[in-house]
Coordinates of N, CA and C in Angstrom, one line a residue:
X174 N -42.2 77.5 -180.1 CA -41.5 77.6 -181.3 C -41.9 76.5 -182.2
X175 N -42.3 76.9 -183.5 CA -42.7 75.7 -184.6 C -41.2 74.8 -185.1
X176 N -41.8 73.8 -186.2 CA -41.1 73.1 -186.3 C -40.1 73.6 -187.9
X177 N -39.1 74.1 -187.6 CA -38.0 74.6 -188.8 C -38.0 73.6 -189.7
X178 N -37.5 74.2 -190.9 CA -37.7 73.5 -192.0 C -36.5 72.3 -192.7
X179 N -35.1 72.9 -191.4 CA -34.0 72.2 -191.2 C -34.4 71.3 -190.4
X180 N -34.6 71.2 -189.2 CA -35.4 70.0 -188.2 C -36.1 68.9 -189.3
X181 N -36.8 69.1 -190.1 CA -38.1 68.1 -191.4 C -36.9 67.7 -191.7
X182 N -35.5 68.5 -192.5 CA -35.0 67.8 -193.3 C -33.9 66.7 -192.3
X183 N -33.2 67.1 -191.4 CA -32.7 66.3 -190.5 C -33.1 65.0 -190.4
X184 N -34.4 65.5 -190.2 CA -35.4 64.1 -189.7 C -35.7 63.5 -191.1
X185 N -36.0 63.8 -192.5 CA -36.4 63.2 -193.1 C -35.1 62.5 -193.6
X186 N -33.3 63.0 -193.7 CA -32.3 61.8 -193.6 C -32.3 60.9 -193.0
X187 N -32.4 61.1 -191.3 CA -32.2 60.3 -190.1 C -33.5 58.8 -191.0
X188 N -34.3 59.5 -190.8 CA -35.6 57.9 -191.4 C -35.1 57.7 -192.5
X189 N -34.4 58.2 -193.6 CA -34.1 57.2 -194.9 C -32.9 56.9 -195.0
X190 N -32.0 57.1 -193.9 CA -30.5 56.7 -194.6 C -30.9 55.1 -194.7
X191 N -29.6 55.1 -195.4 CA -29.2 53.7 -195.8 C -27.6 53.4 -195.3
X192 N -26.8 54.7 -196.0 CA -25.4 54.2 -195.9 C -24.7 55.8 -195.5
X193 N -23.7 55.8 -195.6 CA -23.1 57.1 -195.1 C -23.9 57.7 -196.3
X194 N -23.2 58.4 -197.3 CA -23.7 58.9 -198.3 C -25.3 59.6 -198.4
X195 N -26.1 58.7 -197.7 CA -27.7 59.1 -197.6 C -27.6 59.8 -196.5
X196 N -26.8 60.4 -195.7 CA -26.8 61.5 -194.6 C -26.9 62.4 -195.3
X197 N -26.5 63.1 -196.4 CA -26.5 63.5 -197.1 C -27.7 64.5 -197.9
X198 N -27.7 66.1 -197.8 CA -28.4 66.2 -198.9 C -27.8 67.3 -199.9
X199 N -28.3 66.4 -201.0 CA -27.3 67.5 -202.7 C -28.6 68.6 -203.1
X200 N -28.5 69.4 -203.5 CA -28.8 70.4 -204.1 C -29.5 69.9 -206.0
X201 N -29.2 68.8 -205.8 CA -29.2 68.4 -207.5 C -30.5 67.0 -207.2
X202 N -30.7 66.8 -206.2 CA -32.1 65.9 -205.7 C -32.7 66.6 -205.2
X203 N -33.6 67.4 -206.7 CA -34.6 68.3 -206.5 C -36.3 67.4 -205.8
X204 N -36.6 65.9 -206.2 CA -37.3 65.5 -205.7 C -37.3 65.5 -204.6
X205 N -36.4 65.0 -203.8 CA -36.1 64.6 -202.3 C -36.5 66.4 -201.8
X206 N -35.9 67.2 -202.0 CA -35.4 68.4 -201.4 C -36.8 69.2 -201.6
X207 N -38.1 68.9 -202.8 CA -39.4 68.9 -202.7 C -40.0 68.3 -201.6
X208 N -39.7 67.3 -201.4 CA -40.8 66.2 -200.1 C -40.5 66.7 -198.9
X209 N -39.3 67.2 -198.9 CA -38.7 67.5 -197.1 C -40.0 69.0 -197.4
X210 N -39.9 69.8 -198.0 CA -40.4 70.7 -197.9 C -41.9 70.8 -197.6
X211 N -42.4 70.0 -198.8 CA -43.6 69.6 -198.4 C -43.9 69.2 -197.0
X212 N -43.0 68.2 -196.4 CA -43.9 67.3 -195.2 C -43.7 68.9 -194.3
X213 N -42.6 69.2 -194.7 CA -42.2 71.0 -193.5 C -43.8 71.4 -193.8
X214 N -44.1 71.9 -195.1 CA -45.4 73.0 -195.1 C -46.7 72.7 -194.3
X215 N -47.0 70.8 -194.4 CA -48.1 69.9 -194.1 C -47.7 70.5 -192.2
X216 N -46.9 70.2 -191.7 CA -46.6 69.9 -190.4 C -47.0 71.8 -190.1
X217 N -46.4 72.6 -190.3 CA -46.7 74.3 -190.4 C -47.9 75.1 -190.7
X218 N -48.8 74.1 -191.7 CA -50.0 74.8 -191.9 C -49.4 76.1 -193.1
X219 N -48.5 75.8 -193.9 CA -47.8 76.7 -194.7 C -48.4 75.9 -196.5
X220 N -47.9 76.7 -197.7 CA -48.4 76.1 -198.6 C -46.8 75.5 -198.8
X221 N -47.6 74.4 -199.8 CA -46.7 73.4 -200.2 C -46.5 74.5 -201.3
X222 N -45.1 73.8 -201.8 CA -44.1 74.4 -203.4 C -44.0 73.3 -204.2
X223 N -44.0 73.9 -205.3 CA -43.7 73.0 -206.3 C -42.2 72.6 -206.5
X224 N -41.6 71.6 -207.5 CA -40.9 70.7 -207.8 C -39.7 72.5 -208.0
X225 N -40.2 73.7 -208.5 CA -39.3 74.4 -209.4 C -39.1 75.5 -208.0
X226 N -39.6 75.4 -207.3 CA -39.1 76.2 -206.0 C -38.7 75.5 -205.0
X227 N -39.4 74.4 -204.4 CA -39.0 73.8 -203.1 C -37.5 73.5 -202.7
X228 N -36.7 72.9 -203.7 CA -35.6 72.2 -203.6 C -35.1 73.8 -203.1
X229 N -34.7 75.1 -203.8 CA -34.0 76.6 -203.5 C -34.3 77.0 -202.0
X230 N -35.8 76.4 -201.4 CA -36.5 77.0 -200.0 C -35.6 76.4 -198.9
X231 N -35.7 74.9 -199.6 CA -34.7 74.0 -198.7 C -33.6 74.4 -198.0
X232 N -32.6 74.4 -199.3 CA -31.3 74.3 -199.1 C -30.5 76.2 -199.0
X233 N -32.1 76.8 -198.8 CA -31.6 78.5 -198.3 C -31.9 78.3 -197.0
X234 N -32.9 77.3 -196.4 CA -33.3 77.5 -195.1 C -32.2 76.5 -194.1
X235 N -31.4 75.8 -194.8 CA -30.3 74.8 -194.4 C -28.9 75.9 -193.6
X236 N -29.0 77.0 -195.1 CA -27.6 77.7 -195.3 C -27.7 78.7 -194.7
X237 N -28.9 79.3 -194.2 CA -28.9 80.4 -193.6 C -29.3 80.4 -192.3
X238 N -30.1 79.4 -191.5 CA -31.0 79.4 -190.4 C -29.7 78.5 -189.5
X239 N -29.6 79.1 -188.0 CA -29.1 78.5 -187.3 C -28.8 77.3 -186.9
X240 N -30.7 77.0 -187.0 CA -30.7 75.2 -186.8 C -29.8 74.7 -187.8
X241 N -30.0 75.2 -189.1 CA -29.6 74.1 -190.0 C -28.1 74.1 -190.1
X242 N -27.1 75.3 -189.6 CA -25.9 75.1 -189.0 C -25.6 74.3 -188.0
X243 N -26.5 74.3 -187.2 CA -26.3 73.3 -186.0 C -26.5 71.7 -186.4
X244 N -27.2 71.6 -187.4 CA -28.2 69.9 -188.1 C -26.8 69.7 -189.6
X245 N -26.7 70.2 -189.7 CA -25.8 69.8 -190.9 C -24.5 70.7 -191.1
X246 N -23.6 70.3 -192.1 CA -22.0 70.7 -192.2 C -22.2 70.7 -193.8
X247 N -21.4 71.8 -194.2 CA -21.0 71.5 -195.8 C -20.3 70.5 -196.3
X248 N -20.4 69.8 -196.9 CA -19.1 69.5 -197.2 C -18.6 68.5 -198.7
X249 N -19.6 69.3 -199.6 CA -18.6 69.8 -201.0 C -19.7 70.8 -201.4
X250 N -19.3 71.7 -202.8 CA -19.9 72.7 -202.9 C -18.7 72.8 -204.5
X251 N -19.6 72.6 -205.5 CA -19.2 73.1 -207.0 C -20.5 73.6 -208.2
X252 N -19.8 74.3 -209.0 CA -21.4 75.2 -209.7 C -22.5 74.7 -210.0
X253 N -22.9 73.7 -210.0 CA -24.4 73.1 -209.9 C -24.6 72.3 -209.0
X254 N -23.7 72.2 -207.7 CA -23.8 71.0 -206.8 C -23.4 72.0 -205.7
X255 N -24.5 71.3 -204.4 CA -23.5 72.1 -202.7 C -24.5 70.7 -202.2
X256 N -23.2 70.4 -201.2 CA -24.0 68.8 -200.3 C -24.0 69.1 -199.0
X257 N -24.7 69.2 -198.0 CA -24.6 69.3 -197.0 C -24.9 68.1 -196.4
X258 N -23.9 67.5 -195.2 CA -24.2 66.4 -194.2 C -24.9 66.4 -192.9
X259 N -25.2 66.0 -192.9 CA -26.5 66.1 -191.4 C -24.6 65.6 -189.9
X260 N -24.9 66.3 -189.4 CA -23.9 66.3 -188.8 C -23.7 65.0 -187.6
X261 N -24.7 64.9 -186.7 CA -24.7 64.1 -186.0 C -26.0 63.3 -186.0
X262 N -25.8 62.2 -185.4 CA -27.6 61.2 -185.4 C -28.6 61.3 -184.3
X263 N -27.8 62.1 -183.2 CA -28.1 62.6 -181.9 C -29.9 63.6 -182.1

């Protein structure tokens, strides 16, 4: 089984938190939500996306794929914002 693109993002919180809050990822940090993607494509042998798709690949592969139910929790969601928390550090 390869490496999901929820797993990148997990891991790419876990190495940059700082404080609670950076467990965290928003929908509206389209940079960040490009890089997770990218290191995902690099690691997969997949093409990278640009700045105007990556952040939508993310946070559909968060909301829809198992792992990323199992890796993170909702927890706010308003019309140009949805945050998801990485659930455990485990």
């Amino acid at each position: 089984m390869g490496v999901g693109l929820a797993d990148v993002a997990a891991e790419y919180v876990r190495l940059h938190r700082v404080e609670r809050q950076s467990l965290q990822i928003r929908s509206v940090n389209r940079v960040e939500l490009t890089v997770i993607q990218n290191l995902w494509a690099d690691r997969v042998g997949k093409a990278r996306l640009d700045i105007r798709s990556a952040p939508e690949v993310v946070m559909r592969a968060i909301e829809r794929s198992k792992r990323g139910h199992e890796l993170f929790g909702r927890v706010r969601e308003a019309p140009e914002l949805v945050v998801y928390e990485l659930k455990t550090l485990t």
